[in-house]
mmCIF file of C-alpha atoms in Angstrom:
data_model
loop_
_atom_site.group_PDB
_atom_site.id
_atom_site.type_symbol
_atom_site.label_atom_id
_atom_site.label_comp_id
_atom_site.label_asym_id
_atom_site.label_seq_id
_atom_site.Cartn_x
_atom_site.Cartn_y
_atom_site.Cartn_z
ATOM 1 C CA UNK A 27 43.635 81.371 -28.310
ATOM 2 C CA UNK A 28 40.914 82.037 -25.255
ATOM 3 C CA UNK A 29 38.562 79.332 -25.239
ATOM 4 C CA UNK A 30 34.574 79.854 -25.022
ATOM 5 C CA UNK A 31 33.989 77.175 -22.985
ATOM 6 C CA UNK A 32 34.278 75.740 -20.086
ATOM 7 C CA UNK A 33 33.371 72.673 -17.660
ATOM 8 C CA UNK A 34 31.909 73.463 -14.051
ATOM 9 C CA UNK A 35 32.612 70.555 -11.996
ATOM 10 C CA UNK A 36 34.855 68.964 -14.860
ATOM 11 C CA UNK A 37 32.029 67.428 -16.542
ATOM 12 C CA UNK A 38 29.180 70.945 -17.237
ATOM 13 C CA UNK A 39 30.053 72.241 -20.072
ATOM 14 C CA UNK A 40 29.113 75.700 -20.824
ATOM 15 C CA UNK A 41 29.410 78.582 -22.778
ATOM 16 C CA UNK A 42 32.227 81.261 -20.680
ATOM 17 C CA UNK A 43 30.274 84.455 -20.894
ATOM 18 C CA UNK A 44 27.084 83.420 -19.337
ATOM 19 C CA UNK A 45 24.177 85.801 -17.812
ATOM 20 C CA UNK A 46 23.375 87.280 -14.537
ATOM 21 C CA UNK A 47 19.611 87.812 -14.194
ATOM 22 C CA UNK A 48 19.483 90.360 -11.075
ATOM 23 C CA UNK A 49 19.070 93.347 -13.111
ATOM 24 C CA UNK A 50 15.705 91.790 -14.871
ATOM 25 C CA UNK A 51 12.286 93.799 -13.547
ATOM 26 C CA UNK A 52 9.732 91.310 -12.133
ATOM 27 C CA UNK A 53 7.221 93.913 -12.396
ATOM 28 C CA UNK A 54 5.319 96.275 -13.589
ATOM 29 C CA UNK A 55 3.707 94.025 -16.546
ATOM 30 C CA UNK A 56 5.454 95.950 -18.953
ATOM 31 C CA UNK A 57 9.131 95.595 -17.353
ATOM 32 C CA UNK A 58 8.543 91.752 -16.773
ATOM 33 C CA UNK A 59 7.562 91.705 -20.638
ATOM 34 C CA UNK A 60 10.824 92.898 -21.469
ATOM 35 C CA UNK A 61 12.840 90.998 -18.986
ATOM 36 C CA UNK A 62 11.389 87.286 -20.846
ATOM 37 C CA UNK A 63 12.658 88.764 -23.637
ATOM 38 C CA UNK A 64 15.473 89.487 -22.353
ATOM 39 C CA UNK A 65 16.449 86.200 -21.023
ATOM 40 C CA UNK A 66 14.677 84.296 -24.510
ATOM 41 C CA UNK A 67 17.457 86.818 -26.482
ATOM 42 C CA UNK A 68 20.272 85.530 -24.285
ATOM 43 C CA UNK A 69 19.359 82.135 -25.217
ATOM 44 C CA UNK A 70 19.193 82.755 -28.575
ATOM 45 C CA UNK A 71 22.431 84.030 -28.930
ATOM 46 C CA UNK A 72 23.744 81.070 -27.359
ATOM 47 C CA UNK A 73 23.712 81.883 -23.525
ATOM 48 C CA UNK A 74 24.320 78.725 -21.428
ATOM 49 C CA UNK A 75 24.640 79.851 -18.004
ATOM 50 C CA UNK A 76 22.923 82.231 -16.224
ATOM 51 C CA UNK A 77 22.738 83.442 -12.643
ATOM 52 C CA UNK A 78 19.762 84.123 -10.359
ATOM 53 C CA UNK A 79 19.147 83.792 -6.548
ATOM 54 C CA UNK A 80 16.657 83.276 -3.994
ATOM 55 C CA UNK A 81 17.546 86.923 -2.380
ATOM 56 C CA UNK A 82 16.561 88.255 -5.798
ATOM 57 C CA UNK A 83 12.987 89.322 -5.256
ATOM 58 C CA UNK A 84 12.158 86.664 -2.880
ATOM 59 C CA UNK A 85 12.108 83.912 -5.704
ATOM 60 C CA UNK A 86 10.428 86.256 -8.141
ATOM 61 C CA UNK A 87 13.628 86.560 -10.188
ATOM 62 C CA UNK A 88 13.824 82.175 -10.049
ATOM 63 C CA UNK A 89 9.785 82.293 -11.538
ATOM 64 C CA UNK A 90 10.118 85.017 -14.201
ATOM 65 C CA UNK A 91 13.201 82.508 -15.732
ATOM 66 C CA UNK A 92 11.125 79.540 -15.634
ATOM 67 C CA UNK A 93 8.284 81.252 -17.236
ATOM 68 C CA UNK A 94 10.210 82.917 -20.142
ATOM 69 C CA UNK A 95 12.605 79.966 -20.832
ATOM 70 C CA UNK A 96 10.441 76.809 -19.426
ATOM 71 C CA UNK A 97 10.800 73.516 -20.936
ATOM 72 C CA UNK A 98 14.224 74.356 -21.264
ATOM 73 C CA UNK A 99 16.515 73.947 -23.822
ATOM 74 C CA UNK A 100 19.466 71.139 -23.538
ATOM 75 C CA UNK A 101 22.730 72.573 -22.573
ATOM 76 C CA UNK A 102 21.046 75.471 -20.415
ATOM 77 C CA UNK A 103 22.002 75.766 -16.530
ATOM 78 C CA UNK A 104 20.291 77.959 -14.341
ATOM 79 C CA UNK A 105 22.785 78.362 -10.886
ATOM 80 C CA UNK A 106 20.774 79.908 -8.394
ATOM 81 C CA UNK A 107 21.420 81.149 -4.728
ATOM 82 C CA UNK A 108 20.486 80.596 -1.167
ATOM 83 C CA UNK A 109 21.399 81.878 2.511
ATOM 84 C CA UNK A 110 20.343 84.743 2.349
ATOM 85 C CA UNK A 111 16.658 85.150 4.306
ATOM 86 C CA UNK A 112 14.081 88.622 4.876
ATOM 87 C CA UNK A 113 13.769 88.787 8.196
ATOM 88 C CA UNK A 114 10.396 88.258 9.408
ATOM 89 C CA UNK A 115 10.396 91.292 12.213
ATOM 90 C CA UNK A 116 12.346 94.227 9.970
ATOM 91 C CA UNK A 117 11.341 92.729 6.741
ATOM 92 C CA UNK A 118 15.494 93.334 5.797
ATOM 93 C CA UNK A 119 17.863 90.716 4.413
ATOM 94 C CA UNK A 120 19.910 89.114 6.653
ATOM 95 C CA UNK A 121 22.688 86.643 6.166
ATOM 96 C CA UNK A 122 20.969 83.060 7.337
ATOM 97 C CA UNK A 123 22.757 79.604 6.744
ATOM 98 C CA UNK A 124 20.635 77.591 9.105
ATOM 99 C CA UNK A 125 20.063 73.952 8.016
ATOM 100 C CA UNK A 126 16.437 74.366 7.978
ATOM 101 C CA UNK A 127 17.032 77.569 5.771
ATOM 102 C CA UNK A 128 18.493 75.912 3.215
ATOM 103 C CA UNK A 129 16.913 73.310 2.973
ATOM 104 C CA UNK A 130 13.394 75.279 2.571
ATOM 105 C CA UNK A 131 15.187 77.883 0.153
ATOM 106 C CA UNK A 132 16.514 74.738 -2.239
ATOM 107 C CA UNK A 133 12.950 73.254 -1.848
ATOM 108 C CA UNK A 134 11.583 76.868 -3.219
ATOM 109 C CA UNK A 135 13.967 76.864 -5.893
ATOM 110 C CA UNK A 136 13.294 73.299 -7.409
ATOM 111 C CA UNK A 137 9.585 74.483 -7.481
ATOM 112 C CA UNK A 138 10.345 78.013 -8.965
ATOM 113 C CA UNK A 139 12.793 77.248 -11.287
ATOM 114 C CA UNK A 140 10.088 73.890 -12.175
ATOM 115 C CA UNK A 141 13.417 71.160 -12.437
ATOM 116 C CA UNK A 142 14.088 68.067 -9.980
ATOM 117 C CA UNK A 143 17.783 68.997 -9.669
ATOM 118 C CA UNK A 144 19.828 72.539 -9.029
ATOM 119 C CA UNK A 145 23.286 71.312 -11.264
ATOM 120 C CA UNK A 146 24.856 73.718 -9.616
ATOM 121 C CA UNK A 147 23.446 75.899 -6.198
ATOM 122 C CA UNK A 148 25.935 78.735 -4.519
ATOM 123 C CA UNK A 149 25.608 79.678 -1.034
ATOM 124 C CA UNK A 150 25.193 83.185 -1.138
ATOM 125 C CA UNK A 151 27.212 83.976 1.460
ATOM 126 C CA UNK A 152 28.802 82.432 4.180
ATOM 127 C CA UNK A 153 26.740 83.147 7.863
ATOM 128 C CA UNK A 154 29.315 84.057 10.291
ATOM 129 C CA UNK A 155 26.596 82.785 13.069
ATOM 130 C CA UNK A 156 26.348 78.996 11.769
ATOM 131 C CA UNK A 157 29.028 76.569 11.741
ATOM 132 C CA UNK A 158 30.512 76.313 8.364
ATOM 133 C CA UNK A 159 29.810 72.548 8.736
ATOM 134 C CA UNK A 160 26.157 72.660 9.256
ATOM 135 C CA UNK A 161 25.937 75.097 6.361
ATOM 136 C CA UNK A 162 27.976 73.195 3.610
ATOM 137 C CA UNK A 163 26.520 69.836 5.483
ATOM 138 C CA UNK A 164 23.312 70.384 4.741
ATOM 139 C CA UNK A 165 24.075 71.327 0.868
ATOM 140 C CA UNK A 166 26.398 67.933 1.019
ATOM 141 C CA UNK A 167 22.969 66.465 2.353
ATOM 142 C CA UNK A 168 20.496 67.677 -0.074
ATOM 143 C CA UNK A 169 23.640 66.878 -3.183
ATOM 144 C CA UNK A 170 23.268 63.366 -1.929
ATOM 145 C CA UNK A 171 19.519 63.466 -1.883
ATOM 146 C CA UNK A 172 19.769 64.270 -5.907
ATOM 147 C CA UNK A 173 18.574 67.804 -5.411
ATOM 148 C CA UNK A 174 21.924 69.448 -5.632
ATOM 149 C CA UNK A 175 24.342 68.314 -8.703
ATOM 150 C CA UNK A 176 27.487 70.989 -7.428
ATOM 151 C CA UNK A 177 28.132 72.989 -4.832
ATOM 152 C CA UNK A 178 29.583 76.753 -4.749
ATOM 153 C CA UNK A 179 29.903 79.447 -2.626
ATOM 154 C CA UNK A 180 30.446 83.505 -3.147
ATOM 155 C CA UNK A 181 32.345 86.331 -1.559
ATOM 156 C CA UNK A 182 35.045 83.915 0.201
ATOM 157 C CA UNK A 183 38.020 84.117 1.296
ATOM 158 C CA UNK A 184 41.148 82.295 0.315
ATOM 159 C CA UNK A 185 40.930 81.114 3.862
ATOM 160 C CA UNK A 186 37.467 80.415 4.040
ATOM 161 C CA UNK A 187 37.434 78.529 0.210
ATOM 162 C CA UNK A 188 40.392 76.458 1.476
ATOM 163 C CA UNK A 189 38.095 75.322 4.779
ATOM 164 C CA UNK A 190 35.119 74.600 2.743
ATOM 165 C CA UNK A 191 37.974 72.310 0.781
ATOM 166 C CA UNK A 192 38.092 70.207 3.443
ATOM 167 C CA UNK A 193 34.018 69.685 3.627
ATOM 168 C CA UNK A 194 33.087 69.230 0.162
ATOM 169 C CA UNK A 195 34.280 69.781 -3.107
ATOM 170 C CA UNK A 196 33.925 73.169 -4.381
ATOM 171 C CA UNK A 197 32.406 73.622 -8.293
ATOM 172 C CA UNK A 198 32.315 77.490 -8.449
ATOM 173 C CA UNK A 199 32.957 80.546 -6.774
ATOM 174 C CA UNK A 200 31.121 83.886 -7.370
ATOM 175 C CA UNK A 201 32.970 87.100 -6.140
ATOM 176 C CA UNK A 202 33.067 90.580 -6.724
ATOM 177 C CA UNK A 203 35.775 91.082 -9.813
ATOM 178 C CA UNK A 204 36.663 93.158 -12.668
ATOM 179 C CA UNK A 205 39.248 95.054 -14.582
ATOM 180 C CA UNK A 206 39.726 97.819 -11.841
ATOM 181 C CA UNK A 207 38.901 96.007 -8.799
ATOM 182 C CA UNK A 208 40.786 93.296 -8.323
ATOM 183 C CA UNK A 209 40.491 92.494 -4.613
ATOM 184 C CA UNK A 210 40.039 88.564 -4.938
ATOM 185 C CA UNK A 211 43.003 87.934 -7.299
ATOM 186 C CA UNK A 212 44.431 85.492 -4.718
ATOM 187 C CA UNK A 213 40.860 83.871 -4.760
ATOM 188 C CA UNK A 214 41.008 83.777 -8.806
ATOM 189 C CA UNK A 215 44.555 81.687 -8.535
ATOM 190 C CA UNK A 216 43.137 79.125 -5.703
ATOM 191 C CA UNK A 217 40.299 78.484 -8.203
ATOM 192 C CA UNK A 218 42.585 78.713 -11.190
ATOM 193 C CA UNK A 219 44.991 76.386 -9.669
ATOM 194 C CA UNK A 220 42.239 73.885 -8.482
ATOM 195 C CA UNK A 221 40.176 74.057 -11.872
ATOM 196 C CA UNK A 222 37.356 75.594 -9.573
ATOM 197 C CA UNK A 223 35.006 78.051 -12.494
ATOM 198 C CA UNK A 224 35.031 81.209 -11.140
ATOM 199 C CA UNK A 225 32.242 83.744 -11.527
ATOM 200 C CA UNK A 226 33.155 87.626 -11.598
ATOM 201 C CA UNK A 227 29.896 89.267 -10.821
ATOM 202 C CA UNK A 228 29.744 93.588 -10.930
ATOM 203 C CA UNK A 229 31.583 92.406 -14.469
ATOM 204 C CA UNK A 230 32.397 96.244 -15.635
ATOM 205 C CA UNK A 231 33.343 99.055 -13.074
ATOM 206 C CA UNK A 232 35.243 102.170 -13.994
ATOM 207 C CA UNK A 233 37.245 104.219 -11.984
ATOM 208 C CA UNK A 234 39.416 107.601 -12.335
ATOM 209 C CA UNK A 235 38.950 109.308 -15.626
ATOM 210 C CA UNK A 236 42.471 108.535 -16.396
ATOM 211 C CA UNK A 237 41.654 105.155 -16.427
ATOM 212 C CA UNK A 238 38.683 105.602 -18.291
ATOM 213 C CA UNK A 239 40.555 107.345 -20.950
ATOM 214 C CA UNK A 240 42.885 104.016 -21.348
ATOM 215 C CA UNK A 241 40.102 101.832 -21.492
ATOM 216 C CA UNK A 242 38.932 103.912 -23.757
ATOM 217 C CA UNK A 243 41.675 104.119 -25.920
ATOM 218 C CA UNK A 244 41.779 100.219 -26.503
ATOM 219 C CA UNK A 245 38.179 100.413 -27.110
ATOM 220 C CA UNK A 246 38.723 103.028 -30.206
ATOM 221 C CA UNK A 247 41.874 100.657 -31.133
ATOM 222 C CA UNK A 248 39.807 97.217 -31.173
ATOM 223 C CA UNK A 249 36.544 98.895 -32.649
ATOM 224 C CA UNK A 250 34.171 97.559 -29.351
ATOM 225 C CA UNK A 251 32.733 99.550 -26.531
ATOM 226 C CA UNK A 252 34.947 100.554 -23.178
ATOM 227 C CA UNK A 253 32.346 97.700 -21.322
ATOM 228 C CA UNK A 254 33.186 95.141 -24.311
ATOM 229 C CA UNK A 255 37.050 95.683 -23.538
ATOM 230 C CA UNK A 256 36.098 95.018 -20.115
ATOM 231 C CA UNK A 257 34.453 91.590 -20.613
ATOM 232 C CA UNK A 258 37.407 90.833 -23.362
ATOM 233 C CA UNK A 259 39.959 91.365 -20.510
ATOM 234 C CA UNK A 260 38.117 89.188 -17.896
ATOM 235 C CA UNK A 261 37.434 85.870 -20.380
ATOM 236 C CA UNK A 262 41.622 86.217 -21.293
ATOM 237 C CA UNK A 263 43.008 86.986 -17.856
ATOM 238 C CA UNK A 264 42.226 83.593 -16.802
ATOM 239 C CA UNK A 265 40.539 80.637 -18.258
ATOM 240 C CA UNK A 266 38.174 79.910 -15.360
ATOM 241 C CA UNK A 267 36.730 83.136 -15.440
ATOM 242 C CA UNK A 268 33.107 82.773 -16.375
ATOM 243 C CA UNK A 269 31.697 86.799 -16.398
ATOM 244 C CA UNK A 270 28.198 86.827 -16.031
ATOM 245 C CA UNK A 271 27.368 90.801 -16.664
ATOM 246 C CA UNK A 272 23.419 91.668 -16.498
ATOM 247 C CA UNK A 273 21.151 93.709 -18.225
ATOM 248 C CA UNK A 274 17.764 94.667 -18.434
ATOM 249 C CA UNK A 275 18.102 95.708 -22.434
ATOM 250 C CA UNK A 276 18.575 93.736 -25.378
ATOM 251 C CA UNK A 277 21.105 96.350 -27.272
ATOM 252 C CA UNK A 278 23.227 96.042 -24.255
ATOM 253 C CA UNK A 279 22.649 92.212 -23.597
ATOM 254 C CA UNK A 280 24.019 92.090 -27.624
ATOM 255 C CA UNK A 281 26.794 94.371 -27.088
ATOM 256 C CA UNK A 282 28.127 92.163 -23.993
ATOM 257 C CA UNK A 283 27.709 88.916 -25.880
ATOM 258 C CA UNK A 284 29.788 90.159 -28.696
ATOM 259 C CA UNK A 285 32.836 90.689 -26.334
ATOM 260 C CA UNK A 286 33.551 87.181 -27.001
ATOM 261 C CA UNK A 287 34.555 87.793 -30.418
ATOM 262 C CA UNK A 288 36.862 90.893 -29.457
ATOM 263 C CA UNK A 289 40.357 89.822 -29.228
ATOM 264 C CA UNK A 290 43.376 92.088 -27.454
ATOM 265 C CA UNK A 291 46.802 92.130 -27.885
ATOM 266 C CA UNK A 292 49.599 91.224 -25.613
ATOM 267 C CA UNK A 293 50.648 95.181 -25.111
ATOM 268 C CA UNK A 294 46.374 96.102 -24.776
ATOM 269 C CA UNK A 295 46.858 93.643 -22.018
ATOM 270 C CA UNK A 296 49.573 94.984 -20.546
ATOM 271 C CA UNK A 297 48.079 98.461 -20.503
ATOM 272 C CA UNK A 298 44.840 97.159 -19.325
ATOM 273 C CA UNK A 299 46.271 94.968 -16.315
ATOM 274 C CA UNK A 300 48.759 98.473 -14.876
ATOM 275 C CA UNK A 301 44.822 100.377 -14.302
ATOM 276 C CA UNK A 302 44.712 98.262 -11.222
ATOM 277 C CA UNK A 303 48.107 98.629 -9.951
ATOM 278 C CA UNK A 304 48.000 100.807 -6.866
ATOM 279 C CA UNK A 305 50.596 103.923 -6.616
ATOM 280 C CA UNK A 306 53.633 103.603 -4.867
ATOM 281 C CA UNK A 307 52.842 106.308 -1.588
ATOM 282 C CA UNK A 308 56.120 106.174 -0.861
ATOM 283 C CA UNK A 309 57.406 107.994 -3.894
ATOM 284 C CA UNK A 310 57.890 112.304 -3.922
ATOM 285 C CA UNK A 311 54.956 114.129 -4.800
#
């Protein structure tokens, strides 16, 4: 039986299939309009974690959460972002883990998002040009200060999780992850075999239209959607796997949600798991 929940940290509980809030239009009026509803919806169907960032418009994605959800509701955790900065000169983002970065990005956050504490902040990325120590220091810092409840980071390394193990202790992870791209599976096992949660974001991804036609086929078999068997196969391939797939529509927000209630057999499984096995290109043609 694949449990809903789960507990970030060992003591956060939250609903498995969360939210991830990049996809939601800060603007025109009309597209922000649909994105609070968007994020209200989520709640209402029982959402309790959902993803945003500082790199996400600037902040503008933190604000337009806080104003469509704001006082909010007990049980609801908002895990936001931060090293990642525009530069000033090109106006691009850059990767930036400077201690003074952080700091001011957490400070924007707690004001955006309107709370006292992040539970749970991610470092966007780690900045190959700042020691890892200052970078995870300074979260340690501002964790101790009371503005930080957990720490996690995104797109690491096996290596580079196992040295930020030996800094501070490590809540979540948030890599790239899904049915047919399955690059971090040795990431997935360190967090599985550590308790870490780990968050799978670009959630659904197809690939050849073989494997289309598979996923597919389970789809027709279960009665869901090809994306639905997608989500169904991530929350029972491991149980720290918390997806958090986006959307900018309420018919597709729905259709996600309901993956939780889609249940696949041992041999759907087994079919599912071969689409990311890579050919053997040593065998005859």
């Amino acid at each position: 039986m694949v449990s809903n929940t789960f507990h970030i940290g060992g003591d956060l509980g939250v609903r498995r299939l969360g939210f991830g809030a990049m996809h939601l239009p800060t603007e025109p009026a009309s597209g922000r309009a649909m994105s609070v509803a968007v994020a209200r919806r989520a709640v209402e169907l029982g959402v309790t974690l959902m993803d945003t960032a500082h790199m996400y418009g600037g902040g503008a994605n933190e604000e337009l959460l806080a104003e469509a959800l704001h006082p909010y509701p007990d049980g609801l955790l908002i895990t936001t972002k931060v090293g990642v900065a525009r530069s000033p000169e090109s106006g691009e983002w850059r990767l930036d883990g400077r201690p003074a970065t952080l700091r001011a990005q957490v400070e924007q956050g707690l004001r955006r998002l309107r709370v006292e504490r992040i539970e749970l902040l991610q470092l966007h990325r780690i900045d190959p040009e700042t020691p890892l120590a200052d970078q995870l220091g300074t979260l340690r810092e501002l964790q101790t200060e009371g503005k930080i409840g957990r720490i996690g980071l995104s797109e690491v390394t096996t290596a580079e999780l196992d040295r930020a193990l030996e800094i501070i202790e490590v809540s979540s992870v948030q890599n790239r992850y899904n049915l047919l791209d399955r690059e971090h599976e040795s990431v997935l096992a360190a967090c599985e075999a550590a308790g870490i949660a780990f968050l799978p974001w670009r959630t659904v991804a197809w690939g050849a239209s073989g494997q289309r036609a598979e996923i597919a086929a389970v789809a027709a078999e279960t009665g869901g959607t090809p994306t639905q068997v997608a989500l169904a196969w991530l929350l029972g391939h491991s149980p720290v796997i918390l997806p958090i797939p986006g959307t900018a529509r309420i018919d597709h927000l729905e259709e996600n949600l309901a993956a939780a209630d889609l249940n696949l057999t041992s041999d759907q499984r087994y079919r599912l798991n071969r689409l990311s096995e890579k050919p053997d290109r040593t065998a005859g043609p």
